Coordinates of C-alpha atoms in Angstrom, one line a residue:
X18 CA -56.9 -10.0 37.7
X19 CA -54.4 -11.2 40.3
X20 CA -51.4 -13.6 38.8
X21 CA -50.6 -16.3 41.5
X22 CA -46.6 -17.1 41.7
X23 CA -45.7 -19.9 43.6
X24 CA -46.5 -23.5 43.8
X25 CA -49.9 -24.9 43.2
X26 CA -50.8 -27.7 45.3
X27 CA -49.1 -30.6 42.8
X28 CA -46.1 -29.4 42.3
X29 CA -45.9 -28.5 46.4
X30 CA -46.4 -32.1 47.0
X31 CA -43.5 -33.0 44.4
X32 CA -41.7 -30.5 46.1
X33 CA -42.4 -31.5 49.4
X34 CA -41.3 -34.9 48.4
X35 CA -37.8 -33.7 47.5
X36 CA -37.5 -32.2 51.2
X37 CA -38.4 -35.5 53.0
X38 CA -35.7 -37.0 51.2
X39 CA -32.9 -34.2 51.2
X40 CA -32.8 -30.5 52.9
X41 CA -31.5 -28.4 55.4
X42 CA -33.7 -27.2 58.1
X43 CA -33.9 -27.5 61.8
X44 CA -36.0 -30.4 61.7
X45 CA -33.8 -32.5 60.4
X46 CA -36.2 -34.8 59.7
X47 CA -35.5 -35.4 56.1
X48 CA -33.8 -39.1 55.2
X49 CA -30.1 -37.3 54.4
X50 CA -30.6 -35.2 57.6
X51 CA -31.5 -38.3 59.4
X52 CA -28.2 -40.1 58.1
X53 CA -25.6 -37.4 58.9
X54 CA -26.9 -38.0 63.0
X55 CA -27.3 -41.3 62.7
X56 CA -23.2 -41.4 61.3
X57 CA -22.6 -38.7 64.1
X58 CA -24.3 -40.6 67.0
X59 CA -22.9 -44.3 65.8
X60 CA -19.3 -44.4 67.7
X61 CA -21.0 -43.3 70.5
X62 CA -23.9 -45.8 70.0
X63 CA -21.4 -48.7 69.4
X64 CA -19.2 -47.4 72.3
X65 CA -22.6 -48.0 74.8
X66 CA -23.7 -51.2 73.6
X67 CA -20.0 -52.7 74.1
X68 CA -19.9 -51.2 77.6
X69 CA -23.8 -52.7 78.5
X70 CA -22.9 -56.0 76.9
X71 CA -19.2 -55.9 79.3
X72 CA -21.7 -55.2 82.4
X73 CA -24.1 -58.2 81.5
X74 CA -21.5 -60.1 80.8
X75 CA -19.3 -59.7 84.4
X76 CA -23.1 -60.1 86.1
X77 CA -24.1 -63.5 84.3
X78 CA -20.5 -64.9 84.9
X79 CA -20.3 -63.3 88.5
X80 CA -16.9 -62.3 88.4
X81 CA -16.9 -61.1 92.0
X82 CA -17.7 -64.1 93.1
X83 CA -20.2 -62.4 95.3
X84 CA -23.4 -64.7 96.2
X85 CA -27.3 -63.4 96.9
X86 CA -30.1 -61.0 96.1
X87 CA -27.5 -58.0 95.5
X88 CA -25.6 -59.5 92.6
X89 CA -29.3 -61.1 91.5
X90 CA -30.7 -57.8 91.5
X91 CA -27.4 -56.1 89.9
X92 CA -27.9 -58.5 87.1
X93 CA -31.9 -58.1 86.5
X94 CA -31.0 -54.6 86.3
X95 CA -28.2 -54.9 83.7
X96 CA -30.4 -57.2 81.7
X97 CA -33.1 -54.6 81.7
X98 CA -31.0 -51.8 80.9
X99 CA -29.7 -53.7 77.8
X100 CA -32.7 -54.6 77.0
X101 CA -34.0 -50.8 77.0
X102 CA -30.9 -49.9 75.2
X103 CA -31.8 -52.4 72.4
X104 CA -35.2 -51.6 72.2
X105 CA -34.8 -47.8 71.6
X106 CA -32.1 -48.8 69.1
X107 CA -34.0 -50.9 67.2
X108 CA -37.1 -48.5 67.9
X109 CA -35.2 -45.9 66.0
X110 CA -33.9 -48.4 62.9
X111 CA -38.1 -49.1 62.1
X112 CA -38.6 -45.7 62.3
X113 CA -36.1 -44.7 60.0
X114 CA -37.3 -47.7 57.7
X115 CA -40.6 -46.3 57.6
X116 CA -40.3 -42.6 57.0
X117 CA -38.4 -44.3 53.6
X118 CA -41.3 -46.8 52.8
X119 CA -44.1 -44.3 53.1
X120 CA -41.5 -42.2 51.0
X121 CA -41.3 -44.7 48.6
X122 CA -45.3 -45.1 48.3
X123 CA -46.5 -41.7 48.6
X124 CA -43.6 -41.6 45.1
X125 CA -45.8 -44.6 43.7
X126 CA -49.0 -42.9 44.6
X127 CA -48.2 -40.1 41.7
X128 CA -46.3 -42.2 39.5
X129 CA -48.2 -45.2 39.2
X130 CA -51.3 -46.3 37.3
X131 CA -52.9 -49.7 36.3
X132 CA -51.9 -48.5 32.4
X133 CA -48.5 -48.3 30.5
X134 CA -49.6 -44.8 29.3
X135 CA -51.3 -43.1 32.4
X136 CA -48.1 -44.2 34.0
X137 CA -45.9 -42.9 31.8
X138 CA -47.5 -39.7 31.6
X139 CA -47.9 -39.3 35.8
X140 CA -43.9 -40.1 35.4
X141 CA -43.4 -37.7 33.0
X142 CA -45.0 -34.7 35.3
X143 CA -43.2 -35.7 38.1
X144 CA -39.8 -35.5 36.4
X145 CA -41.2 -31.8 34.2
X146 CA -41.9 -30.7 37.6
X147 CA -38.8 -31.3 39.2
X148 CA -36.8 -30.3 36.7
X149 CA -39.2 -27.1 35.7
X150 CA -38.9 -26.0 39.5
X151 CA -35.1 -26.3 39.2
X152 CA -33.4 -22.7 38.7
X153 CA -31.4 -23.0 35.4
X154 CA -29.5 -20.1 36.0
X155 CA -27.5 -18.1 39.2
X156 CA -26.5 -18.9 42.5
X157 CA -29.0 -21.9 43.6
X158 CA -28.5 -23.9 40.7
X159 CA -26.5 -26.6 42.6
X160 CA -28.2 -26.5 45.9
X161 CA -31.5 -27.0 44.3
X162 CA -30.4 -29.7 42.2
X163 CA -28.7 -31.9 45.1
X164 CA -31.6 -32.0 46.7
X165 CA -33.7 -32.8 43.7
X166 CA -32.0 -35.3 42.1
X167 CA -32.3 -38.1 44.4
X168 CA -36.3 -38.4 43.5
X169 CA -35.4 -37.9 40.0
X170 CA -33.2 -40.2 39.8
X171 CA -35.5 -42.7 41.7
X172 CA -38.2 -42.1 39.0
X173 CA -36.1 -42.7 36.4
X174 CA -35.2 -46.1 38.0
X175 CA -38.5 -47.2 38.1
X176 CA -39.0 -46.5 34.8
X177 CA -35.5 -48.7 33.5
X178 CA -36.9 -51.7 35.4
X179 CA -40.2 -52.0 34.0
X180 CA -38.4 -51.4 30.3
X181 CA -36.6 -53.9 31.3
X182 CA -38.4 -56.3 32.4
X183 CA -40.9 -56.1 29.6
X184 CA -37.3 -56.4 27.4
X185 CA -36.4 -59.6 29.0
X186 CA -33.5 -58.3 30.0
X187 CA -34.0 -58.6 33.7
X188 CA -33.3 -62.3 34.9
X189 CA -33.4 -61.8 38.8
X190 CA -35.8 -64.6 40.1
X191 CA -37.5 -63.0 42.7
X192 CA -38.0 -59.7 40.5
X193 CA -39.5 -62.3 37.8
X194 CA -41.7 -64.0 40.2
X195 CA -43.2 -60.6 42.0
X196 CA -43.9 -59.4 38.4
X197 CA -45.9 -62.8 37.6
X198 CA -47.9 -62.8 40.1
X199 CA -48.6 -59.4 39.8
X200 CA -49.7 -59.6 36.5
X201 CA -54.0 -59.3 36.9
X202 CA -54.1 -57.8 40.2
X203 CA -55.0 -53.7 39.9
X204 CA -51.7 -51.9 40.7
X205 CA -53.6 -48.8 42.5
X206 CA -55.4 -50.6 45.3
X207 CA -53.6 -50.7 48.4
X208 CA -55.4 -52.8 50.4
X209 CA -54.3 -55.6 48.0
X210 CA -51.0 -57.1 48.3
X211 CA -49.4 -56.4 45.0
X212 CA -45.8 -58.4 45.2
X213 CA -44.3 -56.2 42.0
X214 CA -45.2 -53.3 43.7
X215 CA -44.4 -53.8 47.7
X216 CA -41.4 -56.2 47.2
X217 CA -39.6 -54.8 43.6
X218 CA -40.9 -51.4 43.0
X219 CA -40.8 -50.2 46.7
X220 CA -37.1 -51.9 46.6
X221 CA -35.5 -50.1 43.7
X222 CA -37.2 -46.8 44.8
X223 CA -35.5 -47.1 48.0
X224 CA -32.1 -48.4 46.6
X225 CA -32.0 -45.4 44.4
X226 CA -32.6 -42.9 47.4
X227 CA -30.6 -44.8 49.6
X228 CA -27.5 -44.9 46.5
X229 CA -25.7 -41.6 48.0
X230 CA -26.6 -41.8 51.2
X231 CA -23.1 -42.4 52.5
X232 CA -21.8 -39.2 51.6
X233 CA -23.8 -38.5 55.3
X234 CA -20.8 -40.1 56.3
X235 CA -18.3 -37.9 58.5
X236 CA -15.4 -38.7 56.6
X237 CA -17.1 -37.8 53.2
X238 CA -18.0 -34.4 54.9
X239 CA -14.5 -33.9 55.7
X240 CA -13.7 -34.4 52.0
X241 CA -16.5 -32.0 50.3
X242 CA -16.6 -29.3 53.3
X243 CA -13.4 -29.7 55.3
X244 CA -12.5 -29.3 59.0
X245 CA -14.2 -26.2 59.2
X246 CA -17.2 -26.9 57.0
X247 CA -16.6 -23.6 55.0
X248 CA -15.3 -25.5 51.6
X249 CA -17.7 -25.5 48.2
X250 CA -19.3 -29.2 48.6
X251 CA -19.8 -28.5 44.5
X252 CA -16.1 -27.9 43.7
X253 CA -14.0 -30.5 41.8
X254 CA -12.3 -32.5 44.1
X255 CA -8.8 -33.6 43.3
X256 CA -8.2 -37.2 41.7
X257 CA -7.3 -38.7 44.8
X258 CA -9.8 -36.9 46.9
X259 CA -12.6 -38.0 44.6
X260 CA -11.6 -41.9 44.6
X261 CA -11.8 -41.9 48.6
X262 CA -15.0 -39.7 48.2
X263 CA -16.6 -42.9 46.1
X264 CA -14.8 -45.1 47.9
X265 CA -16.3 -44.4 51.3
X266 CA -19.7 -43.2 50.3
X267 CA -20.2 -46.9 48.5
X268 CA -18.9 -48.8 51.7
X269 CA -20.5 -46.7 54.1
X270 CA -24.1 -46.9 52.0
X271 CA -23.9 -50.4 53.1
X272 CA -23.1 -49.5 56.3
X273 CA -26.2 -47.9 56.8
X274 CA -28.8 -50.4 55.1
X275 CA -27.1 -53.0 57.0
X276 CA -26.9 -51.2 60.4
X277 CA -29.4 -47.8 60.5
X278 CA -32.7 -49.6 58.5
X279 CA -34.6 -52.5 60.2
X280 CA -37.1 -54.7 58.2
X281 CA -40.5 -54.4 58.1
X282 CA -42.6 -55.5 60.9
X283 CA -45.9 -58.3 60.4
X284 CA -49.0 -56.7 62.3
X285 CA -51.4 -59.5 61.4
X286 CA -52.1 -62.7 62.8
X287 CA -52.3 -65.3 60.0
X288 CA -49.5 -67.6 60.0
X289 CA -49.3 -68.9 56.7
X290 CA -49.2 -64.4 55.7
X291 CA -46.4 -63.9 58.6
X292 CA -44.3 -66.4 57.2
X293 CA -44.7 -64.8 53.4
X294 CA -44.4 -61.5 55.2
X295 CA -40.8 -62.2 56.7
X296 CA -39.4 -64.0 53.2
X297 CA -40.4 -61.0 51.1
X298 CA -38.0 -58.6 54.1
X299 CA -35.7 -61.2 53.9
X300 CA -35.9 -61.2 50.1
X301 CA -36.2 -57.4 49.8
X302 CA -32.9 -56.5 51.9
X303 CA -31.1 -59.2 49.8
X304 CA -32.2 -57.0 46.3
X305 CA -31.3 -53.5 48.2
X306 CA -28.1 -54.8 48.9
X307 CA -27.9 -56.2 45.4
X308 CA -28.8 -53.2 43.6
X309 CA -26.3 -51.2 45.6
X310 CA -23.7 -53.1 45.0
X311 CA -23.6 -53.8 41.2
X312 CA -24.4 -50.0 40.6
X313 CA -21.2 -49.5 40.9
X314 CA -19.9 -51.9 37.8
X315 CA -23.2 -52.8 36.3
X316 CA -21.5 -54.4 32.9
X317 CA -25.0 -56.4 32.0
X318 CA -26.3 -57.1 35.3
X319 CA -29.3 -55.6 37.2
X320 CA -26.9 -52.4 38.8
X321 CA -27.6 -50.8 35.4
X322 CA -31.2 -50.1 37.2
X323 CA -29.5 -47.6 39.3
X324 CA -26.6 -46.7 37.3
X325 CA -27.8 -45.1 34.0
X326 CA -30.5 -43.0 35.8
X327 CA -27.6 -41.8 38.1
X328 CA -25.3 -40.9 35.1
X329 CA -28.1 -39.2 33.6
X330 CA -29.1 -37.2 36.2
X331 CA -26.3 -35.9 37.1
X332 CA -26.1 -34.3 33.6
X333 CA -29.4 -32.4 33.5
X334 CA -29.6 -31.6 37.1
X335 CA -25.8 -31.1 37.3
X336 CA -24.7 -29.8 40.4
X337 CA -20.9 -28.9 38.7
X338 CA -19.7 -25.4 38.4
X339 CA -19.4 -25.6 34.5
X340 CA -23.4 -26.6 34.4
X341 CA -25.0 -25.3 31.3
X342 CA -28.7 -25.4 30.4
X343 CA -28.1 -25.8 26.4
X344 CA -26.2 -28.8 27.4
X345 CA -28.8 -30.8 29.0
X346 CA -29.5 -33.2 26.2
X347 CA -26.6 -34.2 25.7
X348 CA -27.1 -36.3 28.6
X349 CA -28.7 -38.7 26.3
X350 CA -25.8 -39.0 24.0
X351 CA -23.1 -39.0 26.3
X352 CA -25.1 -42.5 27.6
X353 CA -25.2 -43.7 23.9
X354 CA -21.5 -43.1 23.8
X355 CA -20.2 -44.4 27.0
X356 CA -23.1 -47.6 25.8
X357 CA -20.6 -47.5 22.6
X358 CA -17.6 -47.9 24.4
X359 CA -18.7 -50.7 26.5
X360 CA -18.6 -49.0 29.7
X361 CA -22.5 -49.5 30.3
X362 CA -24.8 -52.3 29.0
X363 CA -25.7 -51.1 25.3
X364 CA -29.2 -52.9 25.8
X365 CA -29.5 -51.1 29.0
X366 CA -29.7 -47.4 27.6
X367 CA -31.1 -48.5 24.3
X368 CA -33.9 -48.9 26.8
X369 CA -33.7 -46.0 29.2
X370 CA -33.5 -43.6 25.7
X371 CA -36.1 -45.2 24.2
X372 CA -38.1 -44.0 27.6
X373 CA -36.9 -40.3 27.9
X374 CA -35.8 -39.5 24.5
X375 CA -33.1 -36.5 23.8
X376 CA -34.6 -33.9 25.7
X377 CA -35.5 -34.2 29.3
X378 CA -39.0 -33.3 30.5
X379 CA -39.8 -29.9 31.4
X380 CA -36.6 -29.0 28.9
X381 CA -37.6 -25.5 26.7
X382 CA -37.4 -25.7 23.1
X383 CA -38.2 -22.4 20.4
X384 CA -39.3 -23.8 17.0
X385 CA -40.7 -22.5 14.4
X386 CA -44.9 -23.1 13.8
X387 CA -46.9 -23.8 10.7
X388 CA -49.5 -22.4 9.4
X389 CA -52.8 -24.0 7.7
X390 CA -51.2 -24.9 5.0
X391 CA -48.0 -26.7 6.4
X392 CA -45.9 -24.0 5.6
X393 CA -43.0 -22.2 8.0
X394 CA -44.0 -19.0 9.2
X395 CA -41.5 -16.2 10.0
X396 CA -41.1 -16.6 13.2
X397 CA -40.4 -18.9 16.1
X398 CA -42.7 -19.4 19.3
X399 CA -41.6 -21.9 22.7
X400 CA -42.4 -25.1 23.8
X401 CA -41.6 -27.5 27.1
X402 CA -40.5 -30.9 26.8
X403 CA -43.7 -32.7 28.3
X404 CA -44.0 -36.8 27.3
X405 CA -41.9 -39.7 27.7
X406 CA -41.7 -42.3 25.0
X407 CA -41.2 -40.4 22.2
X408 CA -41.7 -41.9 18.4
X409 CA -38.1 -40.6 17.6
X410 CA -35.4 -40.2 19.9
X411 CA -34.9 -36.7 18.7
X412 CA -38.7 -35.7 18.1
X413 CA -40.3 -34.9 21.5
X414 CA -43.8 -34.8 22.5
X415 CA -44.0 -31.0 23.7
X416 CA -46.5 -28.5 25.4
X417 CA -47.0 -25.3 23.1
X418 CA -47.0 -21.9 25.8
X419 CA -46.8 -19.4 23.3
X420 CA -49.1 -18.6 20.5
X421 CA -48.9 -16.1 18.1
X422 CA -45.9 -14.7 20.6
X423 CA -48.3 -14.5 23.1
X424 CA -47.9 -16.5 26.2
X425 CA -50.9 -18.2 27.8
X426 CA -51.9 -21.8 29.8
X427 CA -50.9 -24.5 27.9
X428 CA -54.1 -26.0 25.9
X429 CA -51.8 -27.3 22.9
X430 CA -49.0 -30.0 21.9
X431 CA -46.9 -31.2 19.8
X432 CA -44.5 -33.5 18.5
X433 CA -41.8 -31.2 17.2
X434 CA -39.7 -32.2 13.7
X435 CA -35.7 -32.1 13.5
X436 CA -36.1 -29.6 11.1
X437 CA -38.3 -26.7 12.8
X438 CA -36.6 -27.6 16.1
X439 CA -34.5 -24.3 16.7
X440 CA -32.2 -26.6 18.6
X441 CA -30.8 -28.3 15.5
X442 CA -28.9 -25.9 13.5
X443 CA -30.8 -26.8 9.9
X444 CA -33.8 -25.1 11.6
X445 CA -32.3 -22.3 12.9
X446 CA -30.5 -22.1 10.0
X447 CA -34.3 -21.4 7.9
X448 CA -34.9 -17.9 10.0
X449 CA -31.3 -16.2 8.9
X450 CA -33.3 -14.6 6.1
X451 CA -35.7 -13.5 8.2
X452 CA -34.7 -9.7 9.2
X453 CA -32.9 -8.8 12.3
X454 CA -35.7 -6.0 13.0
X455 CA -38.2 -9.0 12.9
X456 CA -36.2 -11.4 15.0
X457 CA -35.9 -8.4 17.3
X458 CA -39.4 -7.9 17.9
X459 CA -39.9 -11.9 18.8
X460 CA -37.3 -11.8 21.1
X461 CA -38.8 -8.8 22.8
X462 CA -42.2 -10.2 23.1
X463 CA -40.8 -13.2 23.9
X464 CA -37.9 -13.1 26.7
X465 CA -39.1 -12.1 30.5
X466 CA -36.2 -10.0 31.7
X467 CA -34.4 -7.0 29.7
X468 CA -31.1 -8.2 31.0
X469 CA -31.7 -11.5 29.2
X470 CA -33.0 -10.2 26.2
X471 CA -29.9 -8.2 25.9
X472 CA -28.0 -11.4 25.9
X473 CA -29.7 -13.6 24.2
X474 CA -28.9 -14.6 20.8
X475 CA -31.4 -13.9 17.8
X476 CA -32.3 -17.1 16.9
X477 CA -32.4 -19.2 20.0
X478 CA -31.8 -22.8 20.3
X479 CA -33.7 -23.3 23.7
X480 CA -35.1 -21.4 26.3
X481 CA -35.6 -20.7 30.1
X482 CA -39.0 -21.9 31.8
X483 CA -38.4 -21.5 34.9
X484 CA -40.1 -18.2 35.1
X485 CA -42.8 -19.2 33.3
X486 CA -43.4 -22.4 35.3
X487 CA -43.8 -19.7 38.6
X488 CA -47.0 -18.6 37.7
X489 CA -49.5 -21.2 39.3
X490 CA -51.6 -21.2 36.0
X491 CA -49.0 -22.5 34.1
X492 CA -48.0 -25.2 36.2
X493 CA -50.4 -28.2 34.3
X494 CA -48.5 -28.9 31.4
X495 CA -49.9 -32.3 31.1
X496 CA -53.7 -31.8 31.2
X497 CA -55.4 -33.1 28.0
X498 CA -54.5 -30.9 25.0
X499 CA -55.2 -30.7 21.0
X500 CA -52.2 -31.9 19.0
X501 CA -51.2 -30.0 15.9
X502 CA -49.2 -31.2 13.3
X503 CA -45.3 -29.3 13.6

């Protein structure tokens, strides 16, 4: 029988997802594409409109002091001009806004259900796959992550708020009212105006893609590729080179909103819904901004929406040089600590790590299995990181893919203990007696490619999935599934 590598048709959506929103490809039609022209063009843009509004001006005020149907006409024309000049701009702006807004709620449409749990779980594959079709080692590691992590993040974002919310710890009034009024209407129907969903959820989705969208900005180019575009975008930049980096990609994020996105546009004809229509815009641009703008020093305020999840991502899909799989969960405690030290809201990240727990989805842990009588056996087997909300921050809900060191389509899962979790060193610790012959014949049955079996230590503390995750069959990691007892 045929094995099918790839993408099955899920995890091509997710992934066609991540391309709308940031890739390289003659298009250009993804969002981060559509930014670099649209910083490109603007000069230019701004340049015309100053010279049209000159023309209509010397026209209206007849500076030539010329009378009759020539200067009339000379004027109708500049006006139309203007007005053509205007429209296409403005044209442009909604179309931008919408490519973003049907981003934002084809996102929703796999994220979302009208339960806690289903939603959690539809989150939870949407951040495994990401992060499961994410190289974790070689070349592409930081390409494919910078254009992942912008939906990751976004995700992750949603998540935070509705923790948040449901904590009481969000005090924004129009947030609060949206979620009210939200609360008996069925989340998944879109012919229904749902006000937490179109005004709040919508919002944040698009702040958090929109977050690092001035790095579009030629100046921030110059910084990460320089004047001939051959640098390493991924290298460390220098002190001062970073602070004018940040600097200008937070102002010119603003920029954009403000100046490249138009508000949505009423197509009814009901007065009474018009006039809602244009408050909620109105409303919606004022949290964009808002979002933006306290991201960058959150202390207890609503930026820590975007703020955590942006920390935390750029941990576990790191686009750095010194990335490291094993690391990945330390993302979790480096947010505890910085929470510690005051630098982020404590409350905020006890509630973003009570949502993803140590170990990010899709991460891949060895641990060693029970038998029928609750006793370790000698060996260890692999498991993926599969469920948000985990009872204990370092006990996660996991998808078993190997039995018996056999690996097959996951049809099991777990909540794996500290101590068989080969990650902790106690567990590992429990297979040194076991003999190196025996350990050898796991790893060999175990590991994909010779070369990394070679370098691979005997007793593992985590593991690659990525080649795993490339056979189609293998992709539905979140299917219904016995539990065992770890």
């Amino acid at each position: 029988m045929a094995v099918s590598f790839g993408k099955a048709t899920y995890a091509k959506t997710v992934q066609r997802l991540i391309e709308r929103i940031y890739n390289h490809s003659p298009l250009k039609d993804s969002i981060y594409e559509q930014a670099v022209l649209w910083f490109a063009a603007k000069p230019q843009e701004d340049k015309q409109a100053a010279a049209l509004e000159q023309q209509l001006y010397l026209f209206e005020n007849n500076q030539s002091g010329a009378k009759g149907k020539g200067t009339a006409r000379n004027l109708k024309e500049a006006e139309s001009q203007s007005q053509e000049f205007n429209n296409q701009v403005e044209e442009a702006k909604f179309q931008r806004y919408s490519e973003l807004e049907a981003i934002c709620y084809d996102v929703l449409q796999l994220c979302q259900s009208d339960t806690f749990v289903d939603t959690n779980q539809q989150t939870a594959k949407m951040l495994g796959t990401i992060q499961l079709m994410s190289p974790t080692k070689g070349r592409q590691v930081a390409k494919t992550n910078q254009k992942a992590r912008h939906l990751y993040k976004a995700l992750l974002s949603l998540r935070l708020l509705d923790r948040l919310v449901m904590d009481g710890l969000i005090d924004h009034p129009y947030i609060m009212e949206c979620y009210q009024a939200s609360k008996e209407l069925p989340y998944a129907e879109n012919a229904i105006h749902h006000p937490y969903r179109d005004n709040i959820h919508v919002t944040v989705l698009m702040a958090a893609i929109l977050q690092d969208i001035g790095r579009c900005h030629p100046s921030c180019q110059l910084l990460l590729k320089g004047p001939e575009g051959n640098f390493d975008e991924f290298r460390e930049l220098e002190a001062d080179e970073r602070n004018a980096f940040l600097q200008d990609s937070y102002n010119e994020a603003f920029t954009y909103v403000q100046h490249a996105l138009s508000k949505g546009r009423y197509r009814g004809r009901d007065r009474d819904e018009r006039d809602r229509f244009v408050r909620d815009e109105e409303q919606k641009r004022e949290l964009l901004l808002l979002l933006l703008k306290q991201a960058a020093r959150p202390q207890e305020g609503i930026g820590n929406v975007l703020r955590i999840p942006q920390i935390y991502t750029s941990m576990v899909l790191s686009t750095k040089q010194s990335y490291n799989y094993e690391d990945l969960p330390k993302a979790a405690l480096a947010l505890d600590k910085s929470a510690e030290l005051g630098k982020i809201s404590k409350n905020s990240v006890a509630g973003f790590l009570r949502i993803v727990g140590m170990f990010p989805q899709g991460y891949g842990l060895p641990y060693i299995p029970k038998d029928s009588d609750g006793n370790d056996m000698d060996r260890y087997e692999y498991a993926i990181v599969a469920g948000l909300y985990p009872s204990n921050f370092r006990q996660p809900f996991c998808r078993i893919v190997t039995y018996s060191l056999t690996y097959q389509a996951s049809a099991r899962a777990c909540v794996l203990s500290i101590e068989n979790n080969l990650y902790f060193a106690p567990a590992r610790k429990k297979l040194e007696v076991i003999p190196e012959e025996r350990l050898l014949d796991i790893l060999r049955k175990l590991v994909y490619d010779f070369q990394e079996r070679m370098a691979s230590p005997l007793i593992p503390k985590f593991w690659h999935p990525y080649d795993y995750f490339l056979h189609t069959k293998n992709q539905n990691l979140w299917n219904k599934a016995i539990v065992i007892s770890n």
